[in-house]
JSON list of C-alpha atoms in Angstrom, two decimals:
[
{"chain": "A", "resi": 1, "resn": "MET", "atom": "CA", "xyz": [174.76, 195.54, 73.13]},
{"chain": "A", "resi": 2, "resn": "SER", "atom": "CA", "xyz": [173.49, 198.86, 73.61]},
{"chain": "A", "resi": 3, "resn": "SER", "atom": "CA", "xyz": [176.38, 201.18, 75.11]},
{"chain": "A", "resi": 4, "resn": "ARG", "atom": "CA", "xyz": [178.32, 201.69, 71.61]},
{"chain": "A", "resi": 5, "resn": "SER", "atom": "CA", "xyz": [177.22, 202.63, 68.38]},
{"chain": "A", "resi": 6, "resn": "MET", "atom": "CA", "xyz": [175.91, 199.78, 66.18]},
{"chain": "A", "resi": 7, "resn": "PRO", "atom": "CA", "xyz": [176.28, 199.08, 62.49]},
{"chain": "A", "resi": 8, "resn": "TRP", "atom": "CA", "xyz": [172.35, 199.28, 62.16]},
{"chain": "A", "resi": 9, "resn": "ASP", "atom": "CA", "xyz": [172.07, 202.53, 63.91]},
{"chain": "A", "resi": 10, "resn": "GLY", "atom": "CA", "xyz": [169.74, 204.73, 61.80]},
{"chain": "A", "resi": 11, "resn": "ALA", "atom": "CA", "xyz": [168.81, 202.24, 59.39]},
{"chain": "A", "resi": 12, "resn": "ARG", "atom": "CA", "xyz": [164.92, 201.12, 59.54]},
{"chain": "A", "resi": 13, "resn": "ILE", "atom": "CA", "xyz": [164.88, 198.79, 56.49]},
{"chain": "A", "resi": 14, "resn": "VAL", "atom": "CA", "xyz": [167.54, 195.91, 56.25]},
{"chain": "A", "resi": 15, "resn": "PRO", "atom": "CA", "xyz": [166.74, 194.01, 53.36]},
{"chain": "A", "resi": 16, "resn": "MET", "atom": "CA", "xyz": [167.57, 190.39, 53.37]},
{"chain": "A", "resi": 17, "resn": "VAL", "atom": "CA", "xyz": [169.00, 188.39, 50.14]},
{"chain": "A", "resi": 18, "resn": "VAL", "atom": "CA", "xyz": [169.63, 185.30, 49.32]},
{"chain": "A", "resi": 19, "resn": "LEU", "atom": "CA", "xyz": [171.93, 184.65, 46.67]},
{"chain": "A", "resi": 20, "resn": "ASP", "atom": "CA", "xyz": [172.81, 181.87, 44.07]},
{"chain": "A", "resi": 21, "resn": "ASP", "atom": "CA", "xyz": [175.70, 184.19, 42.14]},
{"chain": "A", "resi": 22, "resn": "ALA", "atom": "CA", "xyz": [177.75, 185.68, 44.53]},
{"chain": "A", "resi": 23, "resn": "HIS", "atom": "CA", "xyz": [178.85, 188.17, 41.97]},
{"chain": "A", "resi": 24, "resn": "SER", "atom": "CA", "xyz": [175.33, 189.68, 41.56]},
{"chain": "A", "resi": 25, "resn": "VAL", "atom": "CA", "xyz": [175.67, 191.36, 44.65]},
{"chain": "A", "resi": 26, "resn": "THR", "atom": "CA", "xyz": [176.99, 194.09, 43.19]},
{"chain": "A", "resi": 27, "resn": "GLY", "atom": "CA", "xyz": [174.04, 194.87, 41.26]},
{"chain": "A", "resi": 28, "resn": "VAL", "atom": "CA", "xyz": [171.66, 194.19, 43.97]},
{"chain": "A", "resi": 29, "resn": "ILE", "atom": "CA", "xyz": [173.88, 197.05, 46.11]},
{"chain": "A", "resi": 30, "resn": "ASP", "atom": "CA", "xyz": [173.87, 199.63, 43.13]},
{"chain": "A", "resi": 31, "resn": "ALA", "atom": "CA", "xyz": [169.85, 198.95, 43.71]},
{"chain": "A", "resi": 32, "resn": "LEU", "atom": "CA", "xyz": [169.71, 199.54, 47.04]},
{"chain": "A", "resi": 33, "resn": "LEU", "atom": "CA", "xyz": [171.76, 202.55, 46.80]},
{"chain": "A", "resi": 34, "resn": "LEU", "atom": "CA", "xyz": [169.76, 204.07, 44.24]},
{"chain": "A", "resi": 35, "resn": "GLY", "atom": "CA", "xyz": [166.38, 203.25, 46.72]},
{"chain": "A", "resi": 36, "resn": "GLY", "atom": "CA", "xyz": [167.92, 205.11, 49.92]},
{"chain": "A", "resi": 37, "resn": "ILE", "atom": "CA", "xyz": [168.85, 202.19, 51.26]},
{"chain": "A", "resi": 38, "resn": "SER", "atom": "CA", "xyz": [172.76, 201.49, 52.84]},
{"chain": "A", "resi": 39, "resn": "VAL", "atom": "CA", "xyz": [172.39, 198.30, 54.66]},
{"chain": "A", "resi": 40, "resn": "ILE", "atom": "CA", "xyz": [172.29, 194.61, 53.04]},
{"chain": "A", "resi": 41, "resn": "GLU", "atom": "CA", "xyz": [171.57, 191.45, 54.84]},
{"chain": "A", "resi": 42, "resn": "ILE", "atom": "CA", "xyz": [173.31, 188.34, 53.25]},
{"chain": "A", "resi": 43, "resn": "GLY", "atom": "CA", "xyz": [171.70, 184.96, 54.44]},
{"chain": "A", "resi": 44, "resn": "LEU", "atom": "CA", "xyz": [173.71, 182.10, 54.56]},
{"chain": "A", "resi": 45, "resn": "ARG", "atom": "CA", "xyz": [171.60, 179.95, 53.00]},
{"chain": "A", "resi": 46, "resn": "THR", "atom": "CA", "xyz": [173.69, 179.23, 49.84]},
{"chain": "A", "resi": 47, "resn": "PRO", "atom": "CA", "xyz": [177.29, 178.08, 49.00]},
{"chain": "A", "resi": 48, "resn": "VAL", "atom": "CA", "xyz": [178.44, 181.39, 47.74]},
{"chain": "A", "resi": 49, "resn": "ALA", "atom": "CA", "xyz": [176.90, 183.39, 50.52]},
{"chain": "A", "resi": 50, "resn": "LEU", "atom": "CA", "xyz": [180.38, 184.08, 52.39]},
{"chain": "A", "resi": 51, "resn": "GLU", "atom": "CA", "xyz": [181.73, 185.10, 48.95]},
{"chain": "A", "resi": 52, "resn": "ALA", "atom": "CA", "xyz": [179.05, 187.55, 48.36]},
{"chain": "A", "resi": 53, "resn": "ILE", "atom": "CA", "xyz": [179.53, 188.95, 52.05]},
{"chain": "A", "resi": 54, "resn": "ALA", "atom": "CA", "xyz": [183.37, 189.84, 50.89]},
{"chain": "A", "resi": 55, "resn": "LEU", "atom": "CA", "xyz": [182.48, 190.91, 47.45]},
{"chain": "A", "resi": 56, "resn": "ALA", "atom": "CA", "xyz": [179.77, 193.43, 48.91]},
{"chain": "A", "resi": 57, "resn": "ALA", "atom": "CA", "xyz": [182.33, 194.62, 51.92]},
{"chain": "A", "resi": 58, "resn": "GLU", "atom": "CA", "xyz": [184.48, 195.24, 49.38]},
{"chain": "A", "resi": 59, "resn": "HIS", "atom": "CA", "xyz": [182.23, 197.25, 47.27]},
{"chain": "A", "resi": 60, "resn": "GLY", "atom": "CA", "xyz": [181.68, 199.89, 49.95]},
{"chain": "A", "resi": 61, "resn": "GLY", "atom": "CA", "xyz": [179.06, 202.43, 50.50]},
{"chain": "A", "resi": 62, "resn": "ILE", "atom": "CA", "xyz": [177.04, 199.83, 52.30]},
{"chain": "A", "resi": 63, "resn": "THR", "atom": "CA", "xyz": [176.95, 198.52, 55.55]},
{"chain": "A", "resi": 64, "resn": "VAL", "atom": "CA", "xyz": [176.59, 194.47, 55.24]},
{"chain": "A", "resi": 65, "resn": "ALA", "atom": "CA", "xyz": [175.49, 191.82, 57.60]},
{"chain": "A", "resi": 66, "resn": "ALA", "atom": "CA", "xyz": [175.56, 188.04, 57.77]},
{"chain": "A", "resi": 67, "resn": "GLY", "atom": "CA", "xyz": [172.20, 186.70, 58.21]},
{"chain": "A", "resi": 68, "resn": "THR", "atom": "CA", "xyz": [171.02, 182.89, 58.91]},
{"chain": "A", "resi": 69, "resn": "LEU", "atom": "CA", "xyz": [173.67, 182.05, 61.56]},
{"chain": "A", "resi": 70, "resn": "THR", "atom": "CA", "xyz": [172.86, 178.70, 63.03]},
{"chain": "A", "resi": 71, "resn": "ARG", "atom": "CA", "xyz": [176.61, 177.54, 63.95]},
{"chain": "A", "resi": 72, "resn": "PRO", "atom": "CA", "xyz": [178.95, 179.23, 66.18]},
{"chain": "A", "resi": 73, "resn": "GLU", "atom": "CA", "xyz": [181.85, 178.82, 63.56]},
{"chain": "A", "resi": 74, "resn": "GLN", "atom": "CA", "xyz": [179.44, 180.78, 60.91]},
{"chain": "A", "resi": 75, "resn": "VAL", "atom": "CA", "xyz": [180.10, 183.71, 63.30]},
{"chain": "A", "resi": 76, "resn": "TRP", "atom": "CA", "xyz": [183.83, 183.73, 62.46]},
{"chain": "A", "resi": 77, "resn": "HIS", "atom": "CA", "xyz": [183.27, 182.92, 58.69]},
{"chain": "A", "resi": 78, "resn": "ALA", "atom": "CA", "xyz": [181.12, 185.65, 58.55]},
{"chain": "A", "resi": 79, "resn": "ILE", "atom": "CA", "xyz": [183.56, 188.34, 60.49]},
{"chain": "A", "resi": 80, "resn": "ASP", "atom": "CA", "xyz": [186.45, 186.81, 58.16]},
{"chain": "A", "resi": 81, "resn": "ALA", "atom": "CA", "xyz": [184.20, 187.95, 55.47]},
{"chain": "A", "resi": 82, "resn": "GLY", "atom": "CA", "xyz": [183.91, 191.22, 56.31]},
{"chain": "A", "resi": 83, "resn": "ALA", "atom": "CA", "xyz": [180.43, 191.08, 58.05]},
{"chain": "A", "resi": 84, "resn": "SER", "atom": "CA", "xyz": [180.05, 194.15, 60.17]},
{"chain": "A", "resi": 85, "resn": "PHE", "atom": "CA", "xyz": [177.19, 192.22, 61.93]},
{"chain": "A", "resi": 86, "resn": "GLY", "atom": "CA", "xyz": [175.37, 189.47, 62.09]},
{"chain": "A", "resi": 87, "resn": "LEU", "atom": "CA", "xyz": [171.60, 188.36, 62.30]},
{"chain": "A", "resi": 88, "resn": "ALA", "atom": "CA", "xyz": [170.21, 184.81, 63.30]},
{"chain": "A", "resi": 89, "resn": "PRO", "atom": "CA", "xyz": [166.79, 183.21, 63.08]},
{"chain": "A", "resi": 90, "resn": "SER", "atom": "CA", "xyz": [167.00, 181.56, 66.73]},
{"chain": "A", "resi": 91, "resn": "SER", "atom": "CA", "xyz": [168.58, 182.58, 70.08]},
{"chain": "A", "resi": 92, "resn": "THR", "atom": "CA", "xyz": [170.94, 179.82, 70.73]},
{"chain": "A", "resi": 93, "resn": "HIS", "atom": "CA", "xyz": [173.68, 179.80, 73.40]},
{"chain": "A", "resi": 94, "resn": "LEU", "atom": "CA", "xyz": [176.34, 178.65, 71.21]},
{"chain": "A", "resi": 95, "resn": "VAL", "atom": "CA", "xyz": [175.84, 181.28, 68.78]},
{"chain": "A", "resi": 96, "resn": "MET", "atom": "CA", "xyz": [175.25, 184.36, 71.08]},
{"chain": "A", "resi": 97, "resn": "GLU", "atom": "CA", "xyz": [178.37, 183.34, 73.14]},
{"chain": "A", "resi": 98, "resn": "ALA", "atom": "CA", "xyz": [180.30, 183.33, 69.55]},
{"chain": "A", "resi": 99, "resn": "ALA", "atom": "CA", "xyz": [179.24, 186.48, 68.80]},
{"chain": "A", "resi": 100, "resn": "LEU", "atom": "CA", "xyz": [180.06, 187.82, 72.24]},
{"chain": "A", "resi": 101, "resn": "ALA", "atom": "CA", "xyz": [183.50, 186.43, 72.64]},
{"chain": "A", "resi": 102, "resn": "ALA", "atom": "CA", "xyz": [184.47, 188.18, 69.36]},
{"chain": "A", "resi": 103, "resn": "ASN", "atom": "CA", "xyz": [182.55, 191.61, 70.43]},
{"chain": "A", "resi": 104, "resn": "TRP", "atom": "CA", "xyz": [180.66, 191.48, 67.36]},
{"chain": "A", "resi": 105, "resn": "PRO", "atom": "CA", "xyz": [177.62, 193.36, 66.69]},
{"chain": "A", "resi": 106, "resn": "PHE", "atom": "CA", "xyz": [174.64, 190.62, 66.84]},
{"chain": "A", "resi": 107, "resn": "VAL", "atom": "CA", "xyz": [171.06, 190.62, 66.59]},
{"chain": "A", "resi": 108, "resn": "PRO", "atom": "CA", "xyz": [169.33, 187.08, 68.09]},
{"chain": "A", "resi": 109, "resn": "ALA", "atom": "CA", "xyz": [166.21, 186.16, 67.10]},
{"chain": "A", "resi": 110, "resn": "ILE", "atom": "CA", "xyz": [163.04, 185.63, 69.57]},
{"chain": "A", "resi": 111, "resn": "ALA", "atom": "CA", "xyz": [159.91, 184.16, 69.49]},
{"chain": "A", "resi": 112, "resn": "THR", "atom": "CA", "xyz": [158.62, 184.44, 73.26]},
{"chain": "A", "resi": 113, "resn": "VAL", "atom": "CA", "xyz": [159.13, 186.32, 76.23]},
{"chain": "A", "resi": 114, "resn": "THR", "atom": "CA", "xyz": [161.47, 183.89, 77.93]},
{"chain": "A", "resi": 115, "resn": "GLU", "atom": "CA", "xyz": [163.69, 183.80, 74.96]},
{"chain": "A", "resi": 116, "resn": "ALA", "atom": "CA", "xyz": [163.71, 187.84, 74.94]},
{"chain": "A", "resi": 117, "resn": "HIS", "atom": "CA", "xyz": [164.52, 187.76, 78.44]},
{"chain": "A", "resi": 118, "resn": "SER", "atom": "CA", "xyz": [167.32, 185.47, 78.44]},
{"chain": "A", "resi": 119, "resn": "ALA", "atom": "CA", "xyz": [168.98, 187.06, 75.47]},
{"chain": "A", "resi": 120, "resn": "LEU", "atom": "CA", "xyz": [168.54, 190.57, 77.11]},
{"chain": "A", "resi": 121, "resn": "ASP", "atom": "CA", "xyz": [170.28, 189.02, 80.31]},
{"chain": "A", "resi": 122, "resn": "ARG", "atom": "CA", "xyz": [173.25, 188.07, 78.07]},
{"chain": "A", "resi": 123, "resn": "GLY", "atom": "CA", "xyz": [173.00, 191.89, 76.78]},
{"chain": "A", "resi": 124, "resn": "PHE", "atom": "CA", "xyz": [171.68, 191.56, 73.92]},
{"chain": "A", "resi": 125, "resn": "THR", "atom": "CA", "xyz": [169.19, 194.77, 73.79]},
{"chain": "A", "resi": 126, "resn": "PHE", "atom": "CA", "xyz": [168.51, 194.53, 70.06]},
{"chain": "A", "resi": 127, "resn": "GLN", "atom": "CA", "xyz": [166.54, 191.40, 68.90]},
{"chain": "A", "resi": 128, "resn": "LYS", "atom": "CA", "xyz": [165.13, 190.32, 65.96]},
{"chain": "A", "resi": 129, "resn": "VAL", "atom": "CA", "xyz": [161.56, 188.92, 65.95]},
{"chain": "A", "resi": 130, "resn": "TYR", "atom": "CA", "xyz": [160.81, 185.77, 63.86]},
{"chain": "A", "resi": 131, "resn": "PRO", "atom": "CA", "xyz": [158.18, 184.58, 62.40]},
{"chain": "A", "resi": 132, "resn": "ALA", "atom": "CA", "xyz": [156.86, 188.02, 62.87]},
{"chain": "A", "resi": 133, "resn": "ASP", "atom": "CA", "xyz": [153.50, 187.22, 61.11]},
{"chain": "A", "resi": 134, "resn": "LEU", "atom": "CA", "xyz": [152.91, 183.98, 62.85]},
{"chain": "A", "resi": 135, "resn": "LEU", "atom": "CA", "xyz": [153.61, 185.55, 66.24]},
{"chain": "A", "resi": 136, "resn": "GLY", "atom": "CA", "xyz": [151.09, 188.49, 65.60]},
{"chain": "A", "resi": 137, "resn": "ALA", "atom": "CA", "xyz": [152.90, 190.66, 64.09]},
{"chain": "A", "resi": 138, "resn": "GLU", "atom": "CA", "xyz": [152.88, 194.46, 65.79]},
{"chain": "A", "resi": 139, "resn": "LYS", "atom": "CA", "xyz": [150.78, 193.06, 68.49]},
{"chain": "A", "resi": 140, "resn": "PHE", "atom": "CA", "xyz": [153.78, 190.64, 69.52]},
{"chain": "A", "resi": 141, "resn": "ALA", "atom": "CA", "xyz": [156.17, 193.88, 69.29]},
{"chain": "A", "resi": 142, "resn": "ARG", "atom": "CA", "xyz": [153.94, 195.52, 72.01]},
{"chain": "A", "resi": 143, "resn": "SER", "atom": "CA", "xyz": [153.72, 192.30, 74.28]},
{"chain": "A", "resi": 144, "resn": "ILE", "atom": "CA", "xyz": [157.36, 192.68, 74.23]},
{"chain": "A", "resi": 145, "resn": "GLY", "atom": "CA", "xyz": [157.80, 196.36, 75.01]},
{"chain": "A", "resi": 146, "resn": "ALA", "atom": "CA", "xyz": [155.01, 195.77, 78.04]},
{"chain": "A", "resi": 147, "resn": "VAL", "atom": "CA", "xyz": [157.49, 193.86, 80.05]},
{"chain": "A", "resi": 148, "resn": "LEU", "atom": "CA", "xyz": [160.81, 194.51, 78.66]},
{"chain": "A", "resi": 149, "resn": "PRO", "atom": "CA", "xyz": [160.87, 198.11, 77.52]},
{"chain": "A", "resi": 150, "resn": "ASP", "atom": "CA", "xyz": [164.78, 197.90, 77.23]},
{"chain": "A", "resi": 151, "resn": "ILE", "atom": "CA", "xyz": [164.27, 195.54, 74.06]},
{"chain": "A", "resi": 152, "resn": "LYS", "atom": "CA", "xyz": [164.39, 197.14, 70.62]},
{"chain": "A", "resi": 153, "resn": "LEU", "atom": "CA", "xyz": [163.08, 194.65, 67.82]},
{"chain": "A", "resi": 154, "resn": "LEU", "atom": "CA", "xyz": [163.58, 193.95, 63.91]},
{"chain": "A", "resi": 155, "resn": "PRO", "atom": "CA", "xyz": [160.74, 191.96, 62.71]},
{"chain": "A", "resi": 156, "resn": "SER", "atom": "CA", "xyz": [161.44, 189.48, 60.22]},
{"chain": "A", "resi": 157, "resn": "GLY", "atom": "CA", "xyz": [159.09, 186.91, 58.22]},
{"chain": "A", "resi": 158, "resn": "GLY", "atom": "CA", "xyz": [155.87, 187.85, 56.59]},
{"chain": "A", "resi": 159, "resn": "VAL", "atom": "CA", "xyz": [157.22, 191.89, 56.49]},
{"chain": "A", "resi": 160, "resn": "SER", "atom": "CA", "xyz": [156.28, 193.59, 53.28]},
{"chain": "A", "resi": 161, "resn": "GLU", "atom": "CA", "xyz": [155.56, 197.08, 51.86]},
{"chain": "A", "resi": 162, "resn": "SER", "atom": "CA", "xyz": [151.76, 196.29, 52.78]},
{"chain": "A", "resi": 163, "resn": "ASN", "atom": "CA", "xyz": [152.74, 196.08, 56.33]},
{"chain": "A", "resi": 164, "resn": "LEU", "atom": "CA", "xyz": [155.68, 197.76, 56.84]},
{"chain": "A", "resi": 165, "resn": "GLU", "atom": "CA", "xyz": [154.54, 201.10, 58.40]},
{"chain": "A", "resi": 166, "resn": "SER", "atom": "CA", "xyz": [152.59, 199.32, 60.94]},
{"chain": "A", "resi": 167, "resn": "TYR", "atom": "CA", "xyz": [155.78, 198.30, 62.43]},
{"chain": "A", "resi": 168, "resn": "LEU", "atom": "CA", "xyz": [158.21, 200.99, 62.07]},
{"chain": "A", "resi": 169, "resn": "ARG", "atom": "CA", "xyz": [154.90, 202.83, 64.16]},
{"chain": "A", "resi": 170, "resn": "GLU", "atom": "CA", "xyz": [155.97, 200.81, 67.16]},
{"chain": "A", "resi": 171, "resn": "PRO", "atom": "CA", "xyz": [158.13, 202.82, 69.42]},
{"chain": "A", "resi": 172, "resn": "ASN", "atom": "CA", "xyz": [160.24, 199.41, 70.26]},
{"chain": "A", "resi": 173, "resn": "VAL", "atom": "CA", "xyz": [160.71, 198.45, 66.64]},
{"chain": "A", "resi": 174, "resn": "PHE", "atom": "CA", "xyz": [164.28, 200.10, 65.42]},
{"chain": "A", "resi": 175, "resn": "ALA", "atom": "CA", "xyz": [163.91, 198.57, 61.90]},
{"chain": "A", "resi": 176, "resn": "VAL", "atom": "CA", "xyz": [162.49, 195.46, 59.97]},
{"chain": "A", "resi": 177, "resn": "THR", "atom": "CA", "xyz": [164.09, 192.95, 57.55]},
{"chain": "A", "resi": 178, "resn": "GLY", "atom": "CA", "xyz": [162.67, 190.95, 54.49]},
{"chain": "A", "resi": 179, "resn": "SER", "atom": "CA", "xyz": [163.13, 189.67, 51.12]},
{"chain": "A", "resi": 180, "resn": "TRP", "atom": "CA", "xyz": [160.32, 191.63, 49.66]},
{"chain": "A", "resi": 181, "resn": "ILE", "atom": "CA", "xyz": [162.69, 194.49, 48.06]},
{"chain": "A", "resi": 182, "resn": "ALA", "atom": "CA", "xyz": [165.17, 191.81, 46.53]},
{"chain": "A", "resi": 183, "resn": "PRO", "atom": "CA", "xyz": [164.04, 188.65, 46.19]},
{"chain": "A", "resi": 184, "resn": "GLN", "atom": "CA", "xyz": [165.78, 185.86, 44.43]},
{"chain": "A", "resi": 185, "resn": "GLU", "atom": "CA", "xyz": [163.53, 185.58, 41.38]},
{"chain": "A", "resi": 186, "resn": "LEU", "atom": "CA", "xyz": [164.44, 189.36, 40.78]},
{"chain": "A", "resi": 187, "resn": "ILE", "atom": "CA", "xyz": [167.95, 188.89, 41.41]},
{"chain": "A", "resi": 188, "resn": "SER", "atom": "CA", "xyz": [168.14, 185.95, 39.04]},
{"chain": "A", "resi": 189, "resn": "ALA", "atom": "CA", "xyz": [166.10, 188.11, 36.65]},
{"chain": "A", "resi": 190, "resn": "GLY", "atom": "CA", "xyz": [168.78, 190.61, 36.75]},
{"chain": "A", "resi": 191, "resn": "ASP", "atom": "CA", "xyz": [165.89, 192.89, 37.27]},
{"chain": "A", "resi": 192, "resn": "PHE", "atom": "CA", "xyz": [167.67, 195.74, 39.53]},
{"chain": "A", "resi": 193, "resn": "GLY", "atom": "CA", "xyz": [165.48, 198.42, 38.10]},
{"chain": "A", "resi": 194, "resn": "GLU", "atom": "CA", "xyz": [162.55, 197.12, 40.15]},
{"chain": "A", "resi": 195, "resn": "ILE", "atom": "CA", "xyz": [164.57, 196.26, 42.98]},
{"chain": "A", "resi": 196, "resn": "ALA", "atom": "CA", "xyz": [165.63, 199.89, 42.98]},
{"chain": "A", "resi": 197, "resn": "ARG", "atom": "CA", "xyz": [162.05, 201.03, 42.87]},
{"chain": "A", "resi": 198, "resn": "ARG", "atom": "CA", "xyz": [160.99, 198.87, 45.63]},
{"chain": "A", "resi": 199, "resn": "ALA", "atom": "CA", "xyz": [163.45, 199.87, 47.75]},
{"chain": "A", "resi": 200, "resn": "LEU", "atom": "CA", "xyz": [162.80, 203.65, 47.21]},
{"chain": "A", "resi": 201, "resn": "ARG", "atom": "CA", "xyz": [159.11, 202.99, 47.88]},
{"chain": "A", "resi": 202, "resn": "ALA", "atom": "CA", "xyz": [160.21, 201.12, 51.40]},
{"chain": "A", "resi": 203, "resn": "ASN", "atom": "CA", "xyz": [162.76, 203.98, 52.07]},
{"chain": "A", "resi": 204, "resn": "ASP", "atom": "CA", "xyz": [159.51, 206.55, 51.59]},
{"chain": "A", "resi": 205, "resn": "ILE", "atom": "CA", "xyz": [157.41, 204.75, 54.03]},
{"chain": "A", "resi": 206, "resn": "ALA", "atom": "CA", "xyz": [160.12, 204.61, 56.69]},
{"chain": "A", "resi": 207, "resn": "SER", "atom": "CA", "xyz": [160.71, 208.19, 56.21]},
{"chain": "A", "resi": 208, "resn": "SER", "atom": "CA", "xyz": [157.35, 208.89, 56.91]},
{"chain": "A", "resi": 209, "resn": "CYS", "atom": "CA", "xyz": [157.11, 207.05, 60.18]},
{"chain": "A", "resi": 210, "resn": "GLY", "atom": "CA", "xyz": [160.11, 209.24, 61.79]}
]
């Protein structure tokens, strides 16, 4: 899945959000855009997630990803809702095959070299590392790069402002994803100003990494 342009091309940060109120996605998107971030991952972890994806897709100005895809039917639901690409916490055969059948940009997650190789054999050169913090963080990315240099990684799990730079300086890391920019507590409190500030700081760090 690397021979064509991908929706995440050029993005270094993909903020992941979990929403209890679908309509709050508008405030989150506006805050991210103020901070210079134009991609959002909406996790399918609440009943309103698909509605939020649809609202985000209608908003415009931001690329919308559906996250936490664990069942093949979720791939089709996310596509119908308007998501430009999908992300998963694993690399199960059924979900990967659904994405391939739909010809839909998709990033499966891996936690071992064997999983990485198996996903690569199916054509997935972009892969998420989850949970990155428990797998050794940037050291894990280096170990994958040493044996499977064609894979580009998206660390997830424990990513924060404090370790953002160390991840993004790894040559085989194309971006990171995490919830520290727009956590549920800030969204619930309507503190979109703080979300914008966190987005701006993260974007500044990412820009310094080239």
